[in-house]
Short mmCIF file of C-alpha atoms and ligand atoms in Angstrom, two decimals:
data_model
loop_
_atom_site.label_atom_id
_atom_site.label_comp_id
_atom_site.label_asym_id
_atom_site.label_seq_id
_atom_site.Cartn_x
_atom_site.Cartn_y
_atom_site.Cartn_z
CA MET A 74 38.83 -4.19 -7.60
CA LEU A 75 42.58 -5.01 -9.24
CA ILE A 76 41.11 -8.32 -10.03
CA ALA A 77 37.81 -7.38 -11.47
CA PHE A 78 39.40 -4.76 -13.71
CA ALA A 79 42.26 -7.87 -14.70
CA SER A 80 39.64 -10.23 -15.40
CA THR A 81 37.51 -7.85 -17.38
CA VAL A 82 40.10 -7.06 -19.68
CA VAL A 83 41.10 -10.62 -20.20
CA PHE A 84 37.55 -11.52 -20.59
CA PHE A 85 36.68 -9.21 -23.22
CA GLY A 86 40.37 -9.59 -24.82
CA THR A 87 39.81 -13.11 -25.39
CA LEU A 88 36.18 -12.48 -26.98
CA ALA A 89 37.48 -10.08 -29.24
CA PHE A 90 40.66 -12.22 -30.46
CA LEU A 91 38.13 -15.01 -31.09
CA ILE A 92 35.67 -12.82 -33.13
CA THR A 93 37.92 -11.07 -35.04
CA ARG A 94 39.33 -14.19 -36.11
CA ALA A 95 36.23 -15.58 -37.63
CA PRO A 96 36.13 -16.76 -41.32
CA GLY A 97 33.73 -14.05 -42.18
CA TRP A 98 34.82 -11.05 -39.96
CA ASP A 99 35.86 -8.78 -42.49
CA ASN A 100 32.47 -9.28 -44.68
CA PHE A 101 30.84 -8.63 -41.20
CA LYS A 102 32.86 -5.57 -40.50
CA ALA A 103 32.52 -3.95 -43.97
CA TYR A 104 28.59 -4.28 -43.53
CA PHE A 105 28.47 -3.31 -39.85
CA PHE A 106 30.66 -0.52 -39.59
CA ASP A 107 30.84 1.73 -41.95
CA TRP A 108 32.06 4.81 -40.16
CA GLU A 109 31.50 6.92 -42.64
CA LEU A 110 27.96 5.81 -43.05
CA TYR A 111 27.36 5.94 -39.53
CA ARG A 112 28.37 9.95 -39.47
CA GLU A 113 26.21 9.96 -42.43
CA SER A 114 22.96 8.79 -41.57
CA LEU A 115 23.06 9.62 -37.58
CA PRO A 116 21.13 12.51 -37.93
CA GLU A 117 18.08 11.30 -40.21
CA ILE A 118 17.85 8.26 -37.86
CA ALA A 119 18.21 10.17 -34.79
CA SER A 120 15.07 11.91 -35.89
CA ALA A 121 13.50 9.25 -36.91
CA PHE A 122 14.08 7.95 -33.64
CA LEU A 123 12.15 11.10 -31.89
CA LEU A 124 9.42 9.26 -33.33
CA ASN A 125 9.89 6.02 -31.03
CA VAL A 126 10.56 8.57 -28.12
CA LYS A 127 7.22 10.45 -28.60
CA ILE A 128 5.45 7.13 -28.73
CA PHE A 129 7.07 6.00 -25.51
CA LEU A 130 6.28 9.22 -23.67
CA ILE A 131 2.66 9.14 -24.62
CA ALA A 132 2.12 5.40 -24.30
CA GLU A 133 3.61 5.52 -20.70
CA SER A 134 1.77 8.55 -19.31
CA ILE A 135 -1.42 6.91 -20.35
CA ILE A 136 -0.60 3.36 -19.12
CA LEU A 137 0.84 4.73 -15.39
CA VAL A 138 -3.05 5.63 -15.03
CA THR A 139 -4.92 3.11 -17.18
CA ALA A 140 -2.79 0.31 -15.01
CA LEU A 141 -3.10 1.84 -11.72
CA ALA A 142 -6.98 1.87 -12.71
CA LEU A 143 -6.95 -1.97 -13.45
CA ALA A 144 -5.41 -2.90 -10.68
CA ILE A 145 -7.81 -0.95 -8.13
CA LEU A 146 -10.54 -2.85 -10.04
CA ARG A 147 -9.02 -6.26 -9.45
CA SER A 148 -8.25 -5.19 -5.72
CA LEU A 149 -12.04 -4.48 -5.07
CA PRO A 150 -13.63 -6.77 -2.65
CA GLY A 151 -16.51 -8.36 -2.11
CA PRO A 152 -19.19 -10.21 -4.22
CA VAL A 153 -20.68 -6.97 -5.58
CA PHE A 154 -17.19 -6.02 -7.77
CA PHE A 155 -17.16 -9.38 -8.58
CA PRO A 156 -18.19 -8.80 -12.27
CA ILE A 157 -15.63 -5.95 -12.35
CA ARG A 158 -12.67 -8.23 -11.04
CA ALA A 159 -13.58 -10.58 -13.54
CA LEU A 160 -13.58 -8.63 -16.26
CA ALA A 161 -10.33 -6.88 -15.21
CA ILE A 162 -9.04 -10.37 -14.62
CA VAL A 163 -9.81 -11.59 -18.41
CA TYR A 164 -8.37 -8.11 -19.75
CA ALA A 165 -4.92 -8.77 -18.06
CA ASP A 166 -4.64 -12.56 -18.87
CA LEU A 167 -6.05 -11.70 -22.86
CA PHE A 168 -3.46 -9.00 -23.14
CA ARG A 169 -0.69 -10.66 -21.69
CA GLY A 170 -1.17 -13.38 -23.97
CA LEU A 171 -1.43 -11.47 -26.83
CA PRO A 172 2.48 -11.09 -29.02
CA THR A 173 2.63 -6.90 -29.03
CA ILE A 174 3.63 -7.06 -32.86
CA LEU A 175 -0.13 -8.96 -33.53
CA VAL A 176 -2.08 -6.41 -31.22
CA ILE A 177 -0.24 -3.57 -33.31
CA LEU A 178 -0.97 -5.29 -36.63
CA MET A 179 -4.40 -5.84 -35.75
CA LEU A 180 -5.14 -2.24 -34.82
CA GLY A 181 -2.81 -0.62 -37.05
CA PHE A 182 -4.09 -2.07 -40.16
CA GLY A 183 -7.72 -3.32 -39.12
CA MET A 184 -9.05 -0.18 -37.25
CA PRO A 185 -8.71 1.88 -40.37
CA ALA A 186 -9.74 -0.84 -42.60
CA LEU A 187 -13.29 -0.69 -40.79
CA GLY A 188 -14.05 2.31 -42.78
CA VAL A 189 -16.22 4.11 -39.86
CA GLU A 190 -16.70 7.82 -39.84
CA GLY A 191 -14.64 9.52 -37.37
CA ILE A 192 -12.43 6.62 -36.74
CA PRO A 193 -8.78 7.75 -36.68
CA LEU A 194 -6.56 6.94 -39.62
CA ASP A 195 -3.40 7.60 -38.48
CA PRO A 196 -1.31 3.96 -37.75
CA VAL A 197 0.70 5.89 -35.32
CA PHE A 198 -2.38 6.29 -33.18
CA TRP A 199 -3.35 3.03 -33.43
CA ALA A 200 -0.02 1.78 -32.30
CA VAL A 201 0.00 3.66 -29.49
CA VAL A 202 -3.36 2.34 -28.60
CA ALA A 203 -2.13 -1.16 -29.21
CA LEU A 204 1.18 -0.52 -26.76
CA VAL A 205 -1.38 0.89 -24.06
CA LEU A 206 -3.73 -1.77 -24.15
CA VAL A 207 -0.77 -4.60 -23.96
CA TYR A 208 1.29 -2.67 -21.26
CA THR A 209 -1.78 -1.97 -19.22
CA ALA A 210 -2.19 -5.28 -18.60
CA TYR A 211 1.57 -6.03 -17.55
CA VAL A 212 1.78 -3.01 -15.53
CA SER A 213 -1.50 -3.26 -13.58
CA GLU A 214 0.22 -6.86 -12.38
CA VAL A 215 2.71 -4.62 -10.75
CA TYR A 216 0.64 -2.27 -9.35
CA ARG A 217 -1.53 -4.97 -8.11
CA ALA A 218 1.66 -6.84 -5.94
CA GLY A 219 2.51 -3.85 -4.61
CA ILE A 220 -1.26 -2.89 -3.63
CA GLU A 221 -1.15 -6.49 -2.32
CA SER A 222 2.26 -5.99 -0.02
CA VAL A 223 0.31 -3.64 1.98
CA HIS A 224 -0.39 -5.14 5.19
CA PRO A 225 -4.68 -4.77 5.78
CA SER A 226 -3.87 -3.10 9.23
CA GLN A 227 -2.91 -0.05 6.97
CA ASP A 228 -6.21 0.07 5.64
CA ALA A 229 -8.31 -0.89 8.54
CA ALA A 230 -6.29 2.11 10.44
CA ALA A 231 -7.70 4.50 7.64
CA ARG A 232 -10.74 3.21 7.36
CA SER A 233 -11.64 3.37 11.32
CA LEU A 234 -10.49 7.24 10.99
CA GLY A 235 -13.81 7.25 9.04
CA LEU A 236 -11.69 7.73 5.59
CA THR A 237 -13.79 6.16 2.66
CA ARG A 238 -12.13 3.22 1.02
CA PHE A 239 -11.05 5.35 -1.85
CA GLN A 240 -9.71 7.94 0.16
CA SER A 241 -8.25 4.91 2.29
CA LEU A 242 -6.52 3.66 -1.39
CA ARG A 243 -5.67 7.14 -2.43
CA HIS A 244 -3.79 8.26 0.66
CA VAL A 245 -2.78 5.33 2.57
CA VAL A 246 -2.71 2.10 0.39
CA VAL A 247 -1.67 3.42 -3.07
CA PRO A 248 1.17 5.67 -1.88
CA GLN A 249 2.84 2.93 0.03
CA ALA A 250 2.54 0.53 -3.11
CA ILE A 251 3.79 2.65 -5.47
CA ARG A 252 6.78 3.32 -3.51
CA ARG A 253 7.55 -0.33 -3.26
CA VAL A 254 7.13 -1.25 -7.10
CA ILE A 255 9.10 1.78 -8.78
CA PRO A 256 11.93 -0.70 -9.87
CA PRO A 257 9.91 -3.53 -11.62
CA LEU A 258 7.59 -0.37 -13.19
CA LEU A 259 11.19 1.03 -14.58
CA ASN A 260 11.68 -2.35 -15.91
CA ASP A 261 8.29 -2.78 -17.91
CA PHE A 262 9.09 1.01 -19.38
CA ILE A 263 12.24 -0.48 -20.38
CA GLY A 264 10.71 -3.14 -22.62
CA LEU A 265 8.14 -0.75 -23.56
CA GLN A 266 11.03 1.89 -24.93
CA LYS A 267 12.53 -1.11 -27.02
CA ASP A 268 8.87 -2.43 -28.01
CA THR A 269 8.43 1.24 -29.88
CA ALA A 270 10.29 -0.41 -32.46
CA LEU A 271 7.17 -2.75 -33.58
CA VAL A 272 5.63 0.36 -35.20
CA SER A 273 7.69 -0.31 -38.03
CA THR A 274 5.46 -2.93 -38.89
CA LEU A 275 2.93 -0.71 -40.09
CA GLY A 276 5.20 1.15 -42.54
CA VAL A 277 5.79 4.14 -40.08
CA VAL A 278 8.98 5.54 -40.64
CA GLU A 279 10.54 5.25 -37.07
CA VAL A 280 13.92 4.74 -36.34
CA LEU A 281 13.76 1.02 -37.34
CA ARG A 282 11.83 1.74 -40.54
CA GLN A 283 14.34 4.55 -41.33
CA SER A 284 17.39 2.44 -40.70
CA GLN A 285 15.98 -0.15 -43.17
CA ILE A 286 15.43 2.55 -45.83
CA ILE A 287 19.10 3.60 -45.82
CA GLU A 288 20.50 -0.05 -45.37
CA ALA A 289 18.29 -1.01 -48.47
CA ALA A 290 19.93 2.27 -50.26
CA ARG A 291 23.30 1.07 -49.66
CA PHE A 292 23.65 -2.45 -49.23
CA ASN A 293 25.27 -1.42 -46.03
CA GLY A 294 24.23 -2.69 -42.11
CA THR A 295 25.80 0.27 -40.36
CA PRO A 296 22.07 2.03 -39.88
CA TYR A 297 20.96 -0.54 -37.83
CA LEU A 298 24.03 0.18 -35.63
CA VAL A 299 23.32 3.94 -35.48
CA ALA A 300 19.47 2.58 -34.33
CA ALA A 301 21.24 0.07 -31.59
CA THR A 302 23.05 3.17 -30.40
CA LEU A 303 20.45 5.46 -29.95
CA PHE A 304 18.35 2.46 -28.03
CA VAL A 305 21.08 1.91 -25.82
CA ALA A 306 21.87 5.42 -24.65
CA LEU A 307 18.25 5.48 -23.81
CA THR A 308 18.15 2.57 -21.92
CA ILE A 309 21.31 2.27 -20.25
CA PRO A 310 20.73 4.90 -18.09
CA LEU A 311 17.33 3.82 -17.22
CA ALA A 312 18.29 0.15 -16.13
CA ARG A 313 20.96 1.64 -14.28
CA PHE A 314 18.83 4.22 -12.34
CA THR A 315 16.62 1.35 -11.81
CA ASP A 316 19.42 -0.71 -10.41
CA TRP A 317 20.17 1.77 -7.78
CA LEU A 318 16.81 2.33 -6.78
CA VAL A 319 16.82 -1.12 -5.87
CA ALA A 320 20.09 -1.14 -4.00
CA ARG A 321 19.03 2.12 -2.08
CA ASP A 322 15.72 0.26 -0.99
CA ARG A 323 17.73 -2.95 0.09
CA LYS A 324 19.96 -0.79 1.99
CA ARG A 325 17.25 1.24 3.43
CA ARG A 326 14.91 -1.95 4.73
CA LEU A 327 18.17 -3.64 5.73
CA ALA A 328 19.21 -0.28 8.16
CA ALA A 329 15.32 -0.67 9.56
CA GLY A 330 16.15 -4.08 10.19
CA VAL A 331 18.91 -3.65 12.17
CA ALA A 332 17.33 -0.42 14.24
CA GLN A 333 14.39 -2.78 15.08
CA MET B 270 -23.17 9.26 34.64
CA THR B 271 -26.41 8.26 33.40
CA GLU B 272 -26.43 8.55 30.08
CA THR B 273 -25.77 6.04 27.78
CA ALA B 274 -22.99 5.92 25.23
CA LEU B 275 -22.53 2.22 24.13
CA ARG B 276 -24.96 -0.48 24.35
CA ILE B 277 -24.28 -3.78 22.94
CA GLU B 278 -27.29 -6.37 22.53
CA GLY B 279 -26.66 -10.10 22.10
CA LEU B 280 -23.88 -9.61 19.90
CA HIS B 281 -22.69 -12.78 18.06
CA LYS B 282 -19.74 -13.03 15.72
CA SER B 283 -18.44 -16.23 13.31
CA PHE B 284 -15.30 -16.69 11.41
CA GLY B 285 -16.44 -19.52 9.08
CA LYS B 286 -17.43 -22.23 11.35
CA LEU B 287 -15.28 -20.69 14.33
CA GLU B 288 -18.21 -18.81 16.63
CA VAL B 289 -15.52 -16.00 18.20
CA LEU B 290 -18.41 -14.07 19.99
CA ARG B 291 -21.51 -15.67 21.83
CA GLY B 292 -23.89 -13.39 22.66
CA ILE B 293 -22.34 -10.22 24.34
CA ASP B 294 -24.50 -8.08 26.05
CA LEU B 295 -22.60 -4.85 27.68
CA GLU B 296 -23.11 -1.52 28.35
CA LEU B 297 -21.14 1.93 28.71
CA ALA B 298 -22.28 5.04 30.41
CA GLU B 299 -21.02 8.50 29.09
CA HIS B 300 -17.53 8.61 31.05
CA GLU B 301 -17.09 5.37 31.84
CA VAL B 302 -14.11 3.31 31.44
CA VAL B 303 -14.55 -0.43 30.59
CA CYS B 304 -11.92 -2.76 30.63
CA LEU B 305 -12.04 -6.20 29.08
CA ILE B 306 -9.79 -8.74 30.41
CA GLY B 307 -9.29 -12.35 29.46
CA ALA B 308 -7.19 -14.67 27.98
CA SER B 309 -6.02 -14.78 24.06
CA GLY B 310 -8.27 -15.52 21.73
CA SER B 311 -11.54 -14.88 23.96
CA GLY B 312 -12.24 -12.32 21.63
CA LYS B 313 -11.19 -8.98 22.83
CA SER B 314 -9.91 -7.59 19.48
CA THR B 315 -13.11 -8.78 17.68
CA LEU B 316 -15.44 -7.13 20.18
CA LEU B 317 -13.80 -3.73 19.49
CA ARG B 318 -13.56 -4.33 15.87
CA CYS B 319 -17.21 -5.18 15.94
CA VAL B 320 -18.31 -1.82 17.55
CA ASN B 321 -15.83 -0.04 15.63
CA LEU B 322 -18.06 -1.53 12.17
CA LEU B 323 -14.37 -3.18 10.96
CA GLU B 324 -16.22 -6.48 11.44
CA PRO B 325 -19.57 -7.12 9.92
CA ILE B 326 -21.54 -8.81 13.07
CA ASP B 327 -23.76 -11.66 12.50
CA ALA B 328 -26.69 -11.43 15.23
CA GLY B 329 -27.35 -8.53 17.72
CA ARG B 330 -27.14 -4.85 17.93
CA ILE B 331 -25.08 -2.00 18.74
CA VAL B 332 -26.29 1.17 19.70
CA LEU B 333 -24.35 4.20 20.02
CA HIS B 334 -25.43 7.14 21.67
CA GLY B 335 -28.76 6.17 20.93
CA GLU B 336 -28.42 5.50 17.33
CA GLU B 337 -28.17 1.81 16.25
CA ILE B 338 -25.16 1.60 13.99
CA THR B 339 -25.65 -2.10 12.95
CA ALA B 340 -28.86 -1.19 11.25
CA PRO B 341 -28.50 -1.79 7.60
CA GLY B 342 -28.08 1.15 5.41
CA THR B 343 -25.84 2.87 8.08
CA ASP B 344 -22.95 5.29 7.08
CA VAL B 345 -20.21 3.73 8.29
CA ASN B 346 -17.79 6.22 7.33
CA ARG B 347 -19.84 8.68 9.68
CA VAL B 348 -20.16 6.17 12.42
CA ARG B 349 -16.29 5.61 12.50
CA ARG B 350 -15.66 9.40 12.59
CA GLY B 351 -17.03 9.54 15.93
CA ILE B 352 -15.36 6.10 17.43
CA GLY B 353 -11.16 6.31 17.89
CA ILE B 354 -9.46 3.28 18.01
CA VAL B 355 -6.15 2.45 19.04
CA PHE B 356 -4.52 -1.26 18.03
CA GLN B 357 -2.07 -3.04 19.66
CA ALA B 358 0.78 -2.77 16.73
CA PHE B 359 0.31 1.17 16.37
CA ASN B 360 -0.49 0.91 12.67
CA LEU B 361 0.83 4.69 11.76
CA PHE B 362 1.09 5.40 8.57
CA PRO B 363 4.75 4.89 7.41
CA HIS B 364 4.88 7.18 4.65
CA MET B 365 3.31 10.50 6.52
CA SER B 366 5.18 12.53 8.86
CA VAL B 367 3.77 12.50 12.78
CA VAL B 368 1.75 15.78 12.16
CA GLU B 369 1.06 14.00 8.58
CA ASN B 370 -0.56 10.94 10.46
CA VAL B 371 -2.51 13.18 12.60
CA THR B 372 -4.15 15.43 10.51
CA LEU B 373 -5.22 12.95 7.51
CA GLY B 374 -8.68 12.02 9.25
CA PRO B 375 -9.78 15.49 10.23
CA ARG B 376 -8.73 16.70 6.50
CA LYS B 377 -9.99 13.86 4.80
CA ALA B 378 -12.77 12.57 6.92
CA LEU B 379 -13.78 15.90 8.58
CA GLY B 380 -13.16 17.79 5.75
CA LEU B 381 -11.31 20.61 7.80
CA PRO B 382 -9.15 23.17 6.22
CA LYS B 383 -5.39 22.27 6.43
CA ALA B 384 -4.47 25.24 8.58
CA GLU B 385 -7.23 23.87 11.42
CA ALA B 386 -6.39 20.38 11.26
CA ARG B 387 -2.78 21.13 11.58
CA ALA B 388 -3.45 23.44 14.76
CA ARG B 389 -5.72 20.96 16.24
CA GLY B 390 -2.79 18.05 15.65
CA ASP B 391 -0.13 20.32 17.12
CA GLU B 392 -2.10 21.06 20.06
CA LEU B 393 -2.38 17.55 20.73
CA LEU B 394 1.00 16.37 20.01
CA ALA B 395 2.47 19.55 22.34
CA ARG B 396 0.10 17.99 25.15
CA PHE B 397 1.20 14.53 25.05
CA GLY B 398 4.97 15.60 24.90
CA LEU B 399 5.32 15.11 21.05
CA ALA B 400 5.83 18.63 19.38
CA ALA B 401 9.32 18.01 18.72
CA LYS B 402 8.50 14.93 16.73
CA ARG B 403 5.82 16.74 14.51
CA ASP B 404 8.03 16.20 11.26
CA ASP B 405 9.46 12.68 11.85
CA TYR B 406 8.88 9.72 10.10
CA PRO B 407 6.96 6.93 12.26
CA ASP B 408 10.32 4.69 12.24
CA ARG B 409 12.24 7.22 13.83
CA LEU B 410 10.17 6.97 16.80
CA SER B 411 10.19 4.76 19.89
CA GLY B 412 7.65 2.27 20.43
CA GLY B 413 5.95 4.24 23.06
CA GLN B 414 6.06 7.49 21.16
CA GLN B 415 4.50 5.67 17.99
CA GLN B 416 1.70 4.43 20.52
CA ARG B 417 0.84 7.90 21.68
CA VAL B 418 0.84 9.25 18.52
CA ALA B 419 -1.46 6.89 17.28
CA ILE B 420 -3.59 7.75 20.18
CA VAL B 421 -3.65 11.17 19.18
CA ARG B 422 -4.35 10.32 15.96
CA ALA B 423 -7.43 8.87 17.18
CA LEU B 424 -7.97 11.78 19.52
CA ALA B 425 -7.83 14.32 16.59
CA MET B 426 -10.98 13.03 15.24
CA GLN B 427 -12.48 14.09 18.98
CA PRO B 428 -14.15 11.10 19.07
CA ARG B 429 -16.99 10.76 21.80
CA LEU B 430 -15.73 7.08 22.35
CA LEU B 431 -12.15 5.32 22.48
CA LEU B 432 -11.49 1.78 21.91
CA LEU B 433 -7.82 0.75 22.94
CA ASP B 434 -7.15 -2.99 21.98
CA GLU B 435 -3.68 -4.01 24.24
CA VAL B 436 -2.09 -0.64 23.08
CA THR B 437 0.97 -1.84 25.79
CA SER B 438 1.60 -5.51 24.61
CA ALA B 439 3.47 -4.71 21.79
CA LEU B 440 6.12 -2.31 23.88
CA ASP B 441 9.40 -2.90 25.92
CA PRO B 442 8.17 -2.80 29.53
CA GLU B 443 10.01 0.30 30.09
CA LEU B 444 7.86 2.19 27.77
CA VAL B 445 4.54 0.67 28.94
CA ALA B 446 4.47 3.79 31.75
CA GLU B 447 4.22 6.42 29.45
CA VAL B 448 1.39 4.90 27.09
CA LEU B 449 -0.42 4.15 30.65
CA GLU B 450 0.23 7.91 31.73
CA VAL B 451 -1.87 9.29 28.52
CA MET B 452 -4.87 6.90 29.24
CA ARG B 453 -5.09 7.61 32.64
CA GLU B 454 -5.06 11.56 31.44
CA LEU B 455 -7.68 10.76 29.17
CA ALA B 456 -10.04 8.65 32.09
CA ALA B 457 -9.47 11.72 34.48
CA GLU B 458 -10.78 13.68 31.99
CA GLY B 459 -13.67 11.91 31.41
CA MET B 460 -13.07 10.11 27.99
CA THR B 461 -15.59 7.33 27.57
CA MET B 462 -13.54 4.48 26.78
CA LEU B 463 -13.79 0.36 26.02
CA VAL B 464 -9.94 -0.71 26.65
CA ALA B 465 -8.80 -4.56 25.82
CA THR B 466 -5.91 -4.68 28.28
CA HIS B 467 -3.53 -7.33 29.88
CA GLU B 468 -2.37 -4.42 32.20
CA MET B 469 -4.23 -5.33 35.55
CA GLY B 470 -2.46 -2.61 37.45
CA PHE B 471 -4.45 -0.20 34.74
CA ALA B 472 -8.13 -1.91 35.13
CA ARG B 473 -7.64 -1.96 38.94
CA ASP B 474 -6.69 1.45 39.53
CA VAL B 475 -8.41 3.26 36.56
CA ALA B 476 -11.56 1.10 35.30
CA HIS B 477 -15.03 1.92 36.71
CA ARG B 478 -15.88 -1.82 35.63
CA VAL B 479 -13.97 -5.07 34.51
CA CYS B 480 -15.33 -7.36 32.03
CA PHE B 481 -13.94 -10.82 32.11
CA LEU B 482 -14.32 -12.49 28.79
CA ASP B 483 -14.21 -16.18 28.86
CA GLY B 484 -14.40 -17.80 25.18
CA GLY B 485 -16.57 -15.37 23.54
CA ALA B 486 -19.09 -14.42 26.01
CA ILE B 487 -18.58 -12.31 29.25
CA LEU B 488 -18.77 -14.83 32.10
CA GLU B 489 -18.17 -11.97 34.75
CA GLU B 490 -18.13 -8.10 35.59
CA GLY B 491 -18.10 -5.83 38.09
CA THR B 492 -15.81 -3.32 40.07
CA PRO B 493 -12.47 -3.61 39.89
CA ALA B 494 -12.79 -4.75 43.35
CA GLU B 495 -15.48 -6.99 43.31
CA ILE B 496 -13.39 -8.85 40.07
CA PHE B 497 -9.78 -8.62 41.57
CA ALA B 498 -10.53 -9.43 44.82
CA ALA B 499 -13.45 -11.25 45.21
CA PRO B 500 -13.87 -12.98 41.40
CA ARG B 501 -16.91 -15.53 41.88
CA GLU B 502 -16.44 -17.54 39.03
CA PRO B 503 -13.40 -20.11 39.17
CA ARG B 504 -12.27 -19.23 35.58
CA THR B 505 -12.18 -15.70 36.58
CA ARG B 506 -9.94 -17.02 39.57
CA GLN B 507 -7.78 -19.20 37.34
CA PHE B 508 -7.16 -16.46 35.14
CA LEU B 509 -6.06 -14.13 37.63
CA GLU B 510 -3.71 -16.65 39.17
CA ARG B 511 -2.27 -17.20 35.98
CA ILE B 512 -1.59 -13.38 35.67
CA VAL B 513 -0.22 -12.82 39.19
CA GLU B 514 2.12 -15.65 38.61
CA ALA B 515 3.12 -13.77 35.49
CA GLY B 516 4.03 -10.64 37.67
CA ARG B 517 1.52 -8.93 36.13
CA LEU B 518 -0.54 -7.45 39.19
N1 LIG C 245 -10.03 -12.21 10.45
C1 LIG C 245 -10.08 -13.34 11.31
N2 LIG C 245 -10.40 -14.59 10.46
C2 LIG C 245 -10.10 -15.41 11.20
N3 LIG C 245 -10.51 -16.00 12.78
C3 LIG C 245 -10.23 -15.07 13.25
C4 LIG C 245 -9.99 -13.58 12.55
N4 LIG C 245 -9.67 -12.53 13.97
C5 LIG C 245 -9.61 -13.04 14.95
N5 LIG C 245 -10.11 -14.59 14.72
C6 LIG C 245 -10.16 -15.70 15.87
O1 LIG C 245 -10.98 -15.07 16.49
C7 LIG C 245 -10.56 -15.39 18.03
C8 LIG C 245 -10.64 -14.29 18.73
O2 LIG C 245 -9.46 -13.35 18.35
P1 LIG C 245 -9.23 -12.20 19.29
O3 LIG C 245 -8.13 -11.44 18.33
O4 LIG C 245 -10.52 -11.08 19.20
O5 LIG C 245 -8.78 -12.14 20.34
P2 LIG C 245 -8.38 -11.55 21.73
O6 LIG C 245 -9.18 -11.82 22.65
O7 LIG C 245 -8.32 -10.26 21.20
O8 LIG C 245 -6.37 -12.17 21.66
P3 LIG C 245 -5.23 -11.49 22.14
O9 LIG C 245 -5.20 -11.27 23.41
O10 LIG C 245 -4.22 -12.47 21.34
O11 LIG C 245 -5.28 -10.54 21.09
C9 LIG C 245 -9.56 -16.13 17.92
O12 LIG C 245 -9.70 -17.72 17.64
C10 LIG C 245 -8.65 -15.79 16.31
O13 LIG C 245 -8.12 -16.67 15.59
MG1 LIG C 246 -6.29 -8.91 20.62
#
């Protein structure tokens, strides 16, 4: 404990010393650490950040459902379901291969430009659609790993009671699968939280765009520091929570191993 | 004891190139207890899984209470509701408490209201000395308790036929007796049972008939007295000798 503390102090002390001795340090400091501007711009940037949080929450709740549906489609056995499985695989491969920013740009600028009657014009709408499309592909892989980790004898036991394929998934397989994949799920959601900043490419005034606007007006990068603080304030608790869950799960499994 | 509960005719089953069941013919009367004995790999588990329609068969017919359940278009879920199966490895649902394990089938497959399913489950749990465990999770139970819960889970569906697949093989020796006791009780009550087992004592005392399975075929069948005292086939004799050497008879 003491050693950890001492080495931490020495490490960061040395790092701070080296950085502050860099030739451009004074310029850097003036550009990023204007505390006056920090306080001044915080309310405006924070309220723009609420849009990111909103996009994140809406996209996440949709993804949780669509990704599970996609994972279940991919787990359907037998030749009858081959076309469905194949489609699901093509979808997952395609959207995991595309850079998120490209999907956002193509949908955000492309769909409204189609000029089809009744199609939503709001870029935020299309940004959410793009994030859902991309992250559904990732998250469904996480679910799928969980479903495959549940031993087939569990499904056999459920089916032998006369439960249908769907009932077995719903009551026996999926609940066990989800328990096992909560940590990797949360990891993907940390990624999603950060990727909401990509929506700025559509000209939507969310946190990054708002920071850019203030930066351009004041020739000072402190707004970026404000935005960074906001993201970190949201993702760090989530990351700690994920680690805590992983540790708890490992402890539980070890305890179960000893008991046997 | 004349009503036929289960009739298996010319049942064949292969996994790829490996033919595991090579023409099984077997009949169980209502209230009859038939034990399947035979070496590891002789096809006992596969036969039970075929009867429960967990494995598709390649040829032959299975007739349950007069209905051909292997006919195309049969509603497998309905058939399975009437057949209980208990596995060697218990296969309890680890994320559910004991009572939830026991009531899942009645609630979801039979559509019983929760209260009614619970009443049925609690009654069975009490009968088999598991009332105190109703809210525990399976990993808190001993192997013997887990297997008794698995039997209760199957019984809660009120099946007319019970399939038991080496239900004591995964248990520590001192826990075997409590599970065998449950099986004896069920037999005494008249439950129709098809039992794959290495417990020759149980087969000798409880079974009405014993079938010796060898290489996917029933080589010899008869009353326990016939099979254990005077086996006709040399391979049956060999098998029983090995069992005696292992101290299981
Ligand atoms: N799903 C499967 N896929 C391929 N082969 C299988 C499968 N299930 C069983 N087998 C094979 O079928 C044969 C019979 O297996 P089965 O489990 O029915 O034997 P058993 O008599 O129950 O043996 P044990 O006493 O070890 O339980 C074995 O050779 C086994 O390897
Ligand atoms: Mg077996």
